[in-house]
Amino acid sequence: MGEDIPPDPSDERQAQDAPHRPVLAEETVAMVDPQPGQTVVDGTFGAGGHAALVAERLGPEGLLVVVDRDPVALEIAERFQATAPCRVRVVAAPFADAFEQLAAEGFRADGAYFDLGMSSMQIDQAERGFAYTRDAPLDMRMGLGDGGSELTSAAEVVATWDAETLQRTIGELGEERYAGRIARAIVREREREPIETTGRLVDVITRAVPTPARYAAGHPAKRTFQALRIAVNDELGQIDRALPAAWDVIDDGGRLAAISFHSLEDRRVKRYFASLTRGCVCPPDLPVCVCGRTPEAETIGRKTSVAPTPEEQESNPRSRSARLRGVRRIGRSR
Ligand SMILES: C[S@@+](CC[C@H](N)C(=O)[O-])C[C@H]1O[C@@H](n2cnc3c(N)ncnc32)[C@H](O)[C@@H]1O
């Protein structure tokens, strides 16, 4: 996963006037294909880059539901609601909870999309503790006290999880080859003095990685920070719950799209979309189909995933690992 987003503000050449540059923006709008008067859900509002483009297409009769768990994103969403060219409903919740709630309400949509992971705004706010290049309290919670999930800060994780759990988390969610050494160093060092800041954690990690390997694959803390961020926010659990809940609200002909930034996310999106586009699942040696299963969706576009153009990758390095996938509902199975 060396391709993961570099959660390092110094790696990023962001436009000065934009808190977050939307990735694969035109491609996402083309995939969701919003039409005037339709209803669409943006599961990850952020700074509203994708939402602004979709809102233009929906027009005054259209409805855009925007979801985020981050208080700063939600402030922007409220301002967006006041000025958007379509009707806007703001939902402050983790996206899995939001879609489950919408489904329970009997809400129907023509499209929904996710732009997964964190925003540049979150990295840039040093006090949130996402960046390993800035010393700050070790927090990493995207949602601060959101009702749907009681998140534990990264400081609590490194203070309380045992070495085995830390090793498994750093190894699996960060794909860090020195996970065992880092986990043992955390447990040893926290007994000496609590690890409560990003700076101290970076120091502990850096010293745990053998000197020749320290900067061989980017910053030595990059993979551990990614693992802690994913764990703290239950990012993979959220995706696993949100995709079927979002699919549940999509009407016939409606579209679901997702942009992922690393293989752990993309694998989930790919697997779920494949389950929707798959027809018969009978063993190949059966002469006739007995499962009766027909595809619920078809892939949008000629390729199963879309990557940013070389120009976008050059102008926005954060986009490099992005992959966009989308499906269209072709029939309801219920
Ligand atoms: C990559 S940014 C989205 C950027 C946005 N598309 C734009 O153009 O500005 C991801 C956003 O999703 C939010 N987010 C991530 N996981 C979430 C979850 N499980 N529930 C709700 N919001 C989430 C983050 O707080 C962040 O604001």
Coordinates of C-alpha atoms and ligand atoms in Angstrom, one line a residue:
M1 CA 0.0 0.0 0.0
G2 CA 2.9 2.3 -0.6
E3 CA 0.3 4.3 -2.7
D4 CA -1.7 5.4 0.3
I5 CA -2.6 9.1 0.8
P6 CA 0.4 10.8 2.2
P7 CA -1.2 12.2 5.4
D8 CA 1.5 14.9 5.4
P9 CA 0.6 18.5 4.7
S10 CA 4.1 19.2 3.5
D11 CA 3.7 16.6 0.7
E12 CA 0.6 18.5 -0.6
R13 CA 0.5 21.4 -3.0
Q14 CA -3.0 22.5 -2.2
A15 CA -4.6 25.5 -3.9
Q16 CA -4.3 28.4 -1.4
D17 CA -8.0 29.3 -1.7
A18 CA -9.5 25.8 -1.3
P19 CA -9.6 23.9 2.0
H20 CA -9.9 20.7 0.1
R21 CA -9.6 20.0 -3.7
P22 CA -12.2 17.5 -4.8
V23 CA -10.6 14.4 -6.4
L24 CA -11.9 12.9 -9.6
A25 CA -14.6 15.6 -9.5
E26 CA -15.8 15.6 -13.1
E27 CA -15.5 11.8 -13.3
T28 CA -17.7 11.4 -10.1
V29 CA -20.3 13.8 -11.4
A30 CA -20.4 11.9 -14.7
M31 CA -20.8 8.6 -12.9
V32 CA -23.6 9.8 -10.6
D33 CA -25.1 11.7 -13.5
P34 CA -27.5 13.9 -11.5
Q35 CA -30.5 15.2 -13.4
P36 CA -32.6 18.3 -12.6
G37 CA -35.1 17.6 -9.8
Q38 CA -33.5 14.3 -8.7
T39 CA -32.5 13.3 -5.1
V40 CA -28.9 12.5 -4.4
V41 CA -26.9 11.8 -1.2
D42 CA -23.3 12.9 -0.6
G43 CA -22.1 10.6 2.1
T44 CA -18.8 12.5 2.8
F45 CA -19.5 16.2 2.4
G46 CA -16.0 17.5 3.5
A47 CA -15.6 21.0 2.0
G48 CA -18.4 20.4 -0.4
G49 CA -16.3 20.3 -3.6
H50 CA -18.3 17.4 -5.2
A51 CA -21.5 18.6 -3.6
A52 CA -21.2 22.0 -5.3
L53 CA -21.0 20.4 -8.7
V54 CA -23.8 18.0 -8.1
A55 CA -26.0 20.8 -6.7
E56 CA -25.6 22.7 -9.9
R57 CA -26.9 19.8 -11.9
L58 CA -29.8 19.1 -9.5
G59 CA -31.2 22.6 -9.7
P60 CA -33.9 24.3 -7.6
E61 CA -36.3 21.3 -7.6
G62 CA -33.5 18.8 -6.7
L63 CA -32.6 17.6 -3.2
L64 CA -29.0 16.9 -2.1
V65 CA -28.6 15.2 1.3
V66 CA -25.1 15.9 2.7
V67 CA -23.6 13.7 5.4
D68 CA -20.5 14.2 7.5
R69 CA -19.3 13.4 11.0
D70 CA -16.8 16.2 11.2
P71 CA -17.8 19.4 13.0
V72 CA -15.8 21.7 10.7
A73 CA -17.3 20.0 7.6
L74 CA -20.7 20.4 9.1
E75 CA -20.2 24.1 9.6
I76 CA -19.4 24.4 5.9
A77 CA -22.4 22.2 5.1
E78 CA -24.7 24.6 6.9
R79 CA -23.3 27.6 4.9
F80 CA -23.7 25.5 1.8
Q81 CA -27.3 24.8 2.7
A82 CA -28.0 28.5 2.8
T83 CA -26.6 29.3 -0.6
A84 CA -26.8 26.1 -2.7
P85 CA -28.7 26.1 -6.0
C86 CA -30.8 23.1 -4.9
R87 CA -32.5 22.0 -1.7
V88 CA -30.1 20.7 0.9
R89 CA -30.6 18.5 4.0
V90 CA -27.6 18.2 6.3
V91 CA -27.2 15.0 8.3
A92 CA -24.6 15.1 11.1
A93 CA -23.7 11.4 11.7
P94 CA -21.3 8.7 10.7
F95 CA -22.3 7.7 7.2
A96 CA -23.3 4.1 8.0
D97 CA -25.7 5.4 10.7
A98 CA -27.0 8.1 8.3
F99 CA -27.8 5.7 5.5
E100 CA -29.4 3.2 7.9
Q101 CA -31.5 6.0 9.3
L102 CA -32.5 7.2 5.8
A103 CA -33.4 3.6 4.8
A104 CA -35.5 3.2 8.0
E105 CA -37.4 6.4 7.0
G106 CA -38.2 4.9 3.6
F107 CA -36.1 7.6 1.9
R108 CA -35.4 7.0 -1.8
A109 CA -32.6 8.4 -3.9
D110 CA -31.5 8.5 -7.5
G111 CA -27.9 8.5 -6.6
A112 CA -25.4 8.4 -3.7
Y113 CA -21.6 8.7 -3.5
F114 CA -18.7 8.5 -1.1
D115 CA -15.3 10.2 -1.2
L116 CA -13.7 8.1 1.5
G117 CA -10.9 8.9 3.9
M118 CA -10.0 12.2 5.4
S119 CA -10.0 15.7 4.0
S120 CA -7.1 18.0 3.6
M121 CA -8.8 20.3 6.1
Q122 CA -8.5 17.5 8.8
I123 CA -4.8 17.1 8.0
D124 CA -4.2 20.8 8.0
Q125 CA -5.8 21.3 11.5
A126 CA -2.7 20.3 13.4
E127 CA -4.7 20.1 16.7
R128 CA -6.7 17.2 15.3
G129 CA -3.6 15.0 15.5
F130 CA -3.8 13.4 12.1
A131 CA -0.5 14.7 10.8
Y132 CA 2.8 13.1 11.8
T133 CA 4.7 16.2 10.7
R134 CA 3.2 18.5 13.4
D135 CA 3.3 18.1 17.1
A136 CA -0.2 18.1 18.6
P137 CA -2.4 16.1 21.0
L138 CA -2.8 12.5 19.7
D139 CA -6.5 12.6 18.8
M140 CA -7.4 11.6 15.2
R141 CA -11.2 11.4 15.8
M142 CA -13.0 12.7 12.7
G143 CA -16.3 12.9 14.6
L144 CA -16.1 14.7 17.9
G145 CA -18.7 13.2 20.1
D146 CA -21.1 12.3 17.2
G147 CA -24.1 10.4 18.5
G148 CA -23.7 7.3 16.3
S149 CA -20.4 6.1 17.6
E150 CA -18.4 6.7 20.7
L151 CA -14.9 7.2 19.4
T152 CA -11.8 6.6 21.4
S153 CA -8.9 9.0 20.7
A154 CA -5.6 7.7 19.4
A155 CA -4.0 8.6 22.7
E156 CA -6.4 6.3 24.5
V157 CA -5.6 3.5 22.0
V158 CA -1.9 3.7 22.5
A159 CA -2.3 4.0 26.2
T160 CA -4.6 1.0 26.7
W161 CA -4.4 -1.6 23.9
D162 CA -2.2 -4.6 24.6
A163 CA 0.9 -5.2 22.4
E164 CA -0.7 -8.0 20.4
T165 CA -3.8 -5.9 19.5
L166 CA -1.5 -2.9 18.6
Q167 CA 0.7 -5.2 16.5
R168 CA -2.3 -6.7 14.6
T169 CA -3.8 -3.2 14.0
I170 CA -0.6 -1.6 12.8
G171 CA 0.2 -4.6 10.7
E172 CA -3.2 -5.0 9.1
L173 CA -4.5 -1.5 8.8
G174 CA -1.1 0.1 8.1
E175 CA 0.5 -2.8 6.3
E176 CA 3.6 -2.0 8.4
R177 CA 6.3 -4.6 8.3
Y178 CA 7.8 -3.5 11.7
A179 CA 4.4 -3.6 13.4
G180 CA 5.7 -6.0 16.1
R181 CA 8.7 -3.8 17.0
I182 CA 6.5 -0.6 17.0
A183 CA 3.8 -2.2 19.2
R184 CA 6.4 -3.4 21.7
A185 CA 8.1 0.0 21.7
I186 CA 4.7 1.7 22.4
V187 CA 4.0 -0.6 25.4
R188 CA 7.5 -0.1 26.8
E189 CA 7.6 3.6 26.3
R190 CA 4.1 4.3 27.7
E191 CA 5.2 2.8 31.0
R192 CA 8.1 5.2 31.2
E193 CA 6.0 8.2 30.2
P194 CA 2.4 8.5 28.6
I195 CA 2.3 8.9 24.8
E196 CA -0.1 11.8 24.4
T197 CA 1.2 13.8 21.5
T198 CA 1.9 13.1 17.8
G199 CA 5.5 14.2 18.3
R200 CA 6.2 11.7 21.0
L201 CA 4.5 8.8 19.1
V202 CA 6.6 9.7 16.0
D203 CA 9.7 9.6 18.1
V204 CA 8.8 6.2 19.6
I205 CA 8.0 4.8 16.1
T206 CA 11.1 6.2 14.5
R207 CA 13.4 4.7 17.1
A208 CA 11.6 1.3 16.9
V209 CA 12.3 1.0 13.1
P210 CA 15.8 -0.3 12.2
T211 CA 18.0 2.6 11.1
P212 CA 18.5 1.4 7.5
A213 CA 14.7 1.0 6.9
R214 CA 13.6 4.2 8.6
Y215 CA 13.0 6.3 5.5
A216 CA 13.1 3.5 2.9
A217 CA 9.3 3.6 2.3
G218 CA 8.3 7.2 3.2
H219 CA 8.1 8.6 6.7
P220 CA 8.5 5.8 9.3
A221 CA 5.3 6.9 11.1
K222 CA 3.1 7.1 8.0
R223 CA 1.8 3.6 8.2
T224 CA 1.2 3.5 11.9
F225 CA -0.6 6.8 11.8
Q226 CA -2.8 5.5 9.0
A227 CA -3.6 2.4 11.0
L228 CA -4.5 4.3 14.1
R229 CA -6.7 6.7 12.2
I230 CA -8.6 3.9 10.5
A231 CA -9.0 2.1 13.9
V232 CA -10.0 5.2 15.8
N233 CA -12.7 6.0 13.3
D234 CA -13.7 2.4 12.6
E235 CA -13.4 3.4 8.9
L236 CA -13.6 -0.1 7.5
G237 CA -16.6 -1.1 9.6
Q238 CA -18.3 2.1 8.5
I239 CA -17.7 1.2 4.8
D240 CA -19.0 -2.3 5.3
R241 CA -22.2 -1.1 6.9
A242 CA -22.7 2.0 4.7
L243 CA -22.5 0.4 1.2
P244 CA -25.5 -2.0 1.7
A245 CA -27.4 0.7 3.5
A246 CA -26.8 3.2 0.7
W247 CA -27.7 0.6 -1.9
D248 CA -30.9 0.0 0.0
V249 CA -32.1 3.6 -0.7
I250 CA -31.2 3.7 -4.4
D251 CA -34.1 3.5 -6.8
D252 CA -34.2 1.5 -10.0
G253 CA -31.8 3.1 -12.5
G254 CA -30.1 4.9 -9.6
R255 CA -26.4 5.1 -9.1
L256 CA -23.9 4.4 -6.3
A257 CA -20.3 5.5 -6.6
A258 CA -17.3 5.5 -4.3
I259 CA -13.8 7.0 -4.4
S260 CA -11.3 5.1 -2.3
F261 CA -7.7 6.0 -1.5
H262 CA -6.1 2.7 -0.4
S263 CA -6.4 -0.9 -1.0
L264 CA -8.2 -1.7 2.2
E265 CA -11.0 0.6 1.2
D266 CA -11.0 -0.2 -2.5
R267 CA -11.1 -4.0 -1.8
R268 CA -14.4 -3.5 0.1
V269 CA -16.0 -1.3 -2.5
K270 CA -14.9 -3.7 -5.3
R271 CA -16.1 -6.8 -3.5
Y272 CA -19.5 -5.2 -2.6
F273 CA -20.1 -3.9 -6.2
A274 CA -19.0 -7.3 -7.6
S275 CA -21.7 -8.9 -5.3
L276 CA -24.3 -6.6 -6.9
T277 CA -23.3 -7.2 -10.5
R278 CA -22.9 -11.0 -10.1
G279 CA -25.7 -13.2 -11.5
C280 CA -25.9 -16.9 -11.0
V281 CA -23.7 -18.3 -8.3
C282 CA -24.3 -22.0 -8.9
P283 CA -21.3 -24.3 -9.2
P284 CA -20.1 -24.4 -12.8
D285 CA -20.8 -28.2 -13.0
L286 CA -24.6 -27.8 -12.4
P287 CA -26.4 -28.2 -15.8
V288 CA -29.1 -25.6 -14.9
C289 CA -29.2 -22.7 -12.6
V290 CA -30.8 -23.5 -9.2
C291 CA -29.9 -20.3 -7.3
G292 CA -32.1 -18.1 -9.5
R293 CA -29.9 -15.2 -8.7
T294 CA -29.9 -12.3 -11.2
P295 CA -27.6 -9.2 -11.1
E296 CA -29.0 -6.2 -9.2
A297 CA -26.6 -3.8 -10.8
E298 CA -24.4 -3.1 -13.8
T299 CA -21.0 -1.5 -13.7
I300 CA -21.0 2.1 -14.9
G301 CA -18.6 2.8 -17.7
R302 CA -16.3 0.6 -19.7
K303 CA -13.8 0.0 -17.0
T304 CA -14.5 -1.3 -13.4
S305 CA -12.5 1.6 -11.9
V306 CA -11.4 5.1 -12.9
A307 CA -8.0 6.6 -11.9
P308 CA -7.1 10.3 -12.0
T309 CA -5.5 11.6 -15.2
P310 CA -1.8 12.2 -15.1
E311 CA -2.6 16.0 -15.1
E312 CA -4.7 15.6 -11.9
Q313 CA -2.1 13.5 -10.2
E314 CA 0.5 16.1 -11.0
S315 CA -1.5 19.1 -9.8
N316 CA -3.0 17.3 -6.8
P317 CA -0.6 14.7 -5.4
R318 CA -3.3 13.6 -2.9
S319 CA -5.3 12.2 -5.8
R320 CA -2.6 9.7 -6.9
S321 CA -4.0 6.6 -5.2
A322 CA -7.7 7.5 -5.8
R323 CA -9.9 4.9 -7.5
L324 CA -13.5 5.6 -8.5
R325 CA -16.0 2.8 -8.9
G326 CA -19.7 2.9 -9.6
V327 CA -22.8 0.8 -10.2
R328 CA -26.3 1.4 -11.6
R329 CA -29.4 -0.5 -10.2
I330 CA -31.0 -2.6 -12.8
G331 CA -33.7 -4.4 -10.8
R332 CA -34.9 -4.7 -7.3
S333 CA -34.4 -8.0 -5.5
R334 CA -37.1 -7.4 -2.9
Ligands
LIG1 C1 -12.2 13.1 1.4 S1 -13.2 14.1 2.4 C2 -14.5 14.5 1.3 C3 -14.2 15.7 0.5 C4 -15.4 16.2 -0.3 N1 -15.8 15.3 -1.3 C5 -15.0 17.5 -1.0 O1 -15.0 17.6 -2.2 O2 -14.8 18.5 -0.3 C6 -14.0 12.9 3.4 C7 -15.0 13.5 4.3 O3 -15.7 12.4 4.8 C8 -15.9 12.5 6.2 N2 -16.0 11.1 6.7 C9 -15.1 10.1 6.6 N3 -15.6 9.0 7.1 C10 -16.8 9.3 7.5 C11 -17.9 8.5 8.2 N4 -17.7 7.3 8.5 N5 -19.0 9.2 8.4 C12 -19.2 10.5 8.1 N6 -18.3 11.2 7.5 C13 -17.1 10.6 7.2 C14 -14.7 13.2 6.7 O4 -15.0 13.8 7.9 C15 -14.4 14.1 5.6 O5 -15.0 15.4 5.8

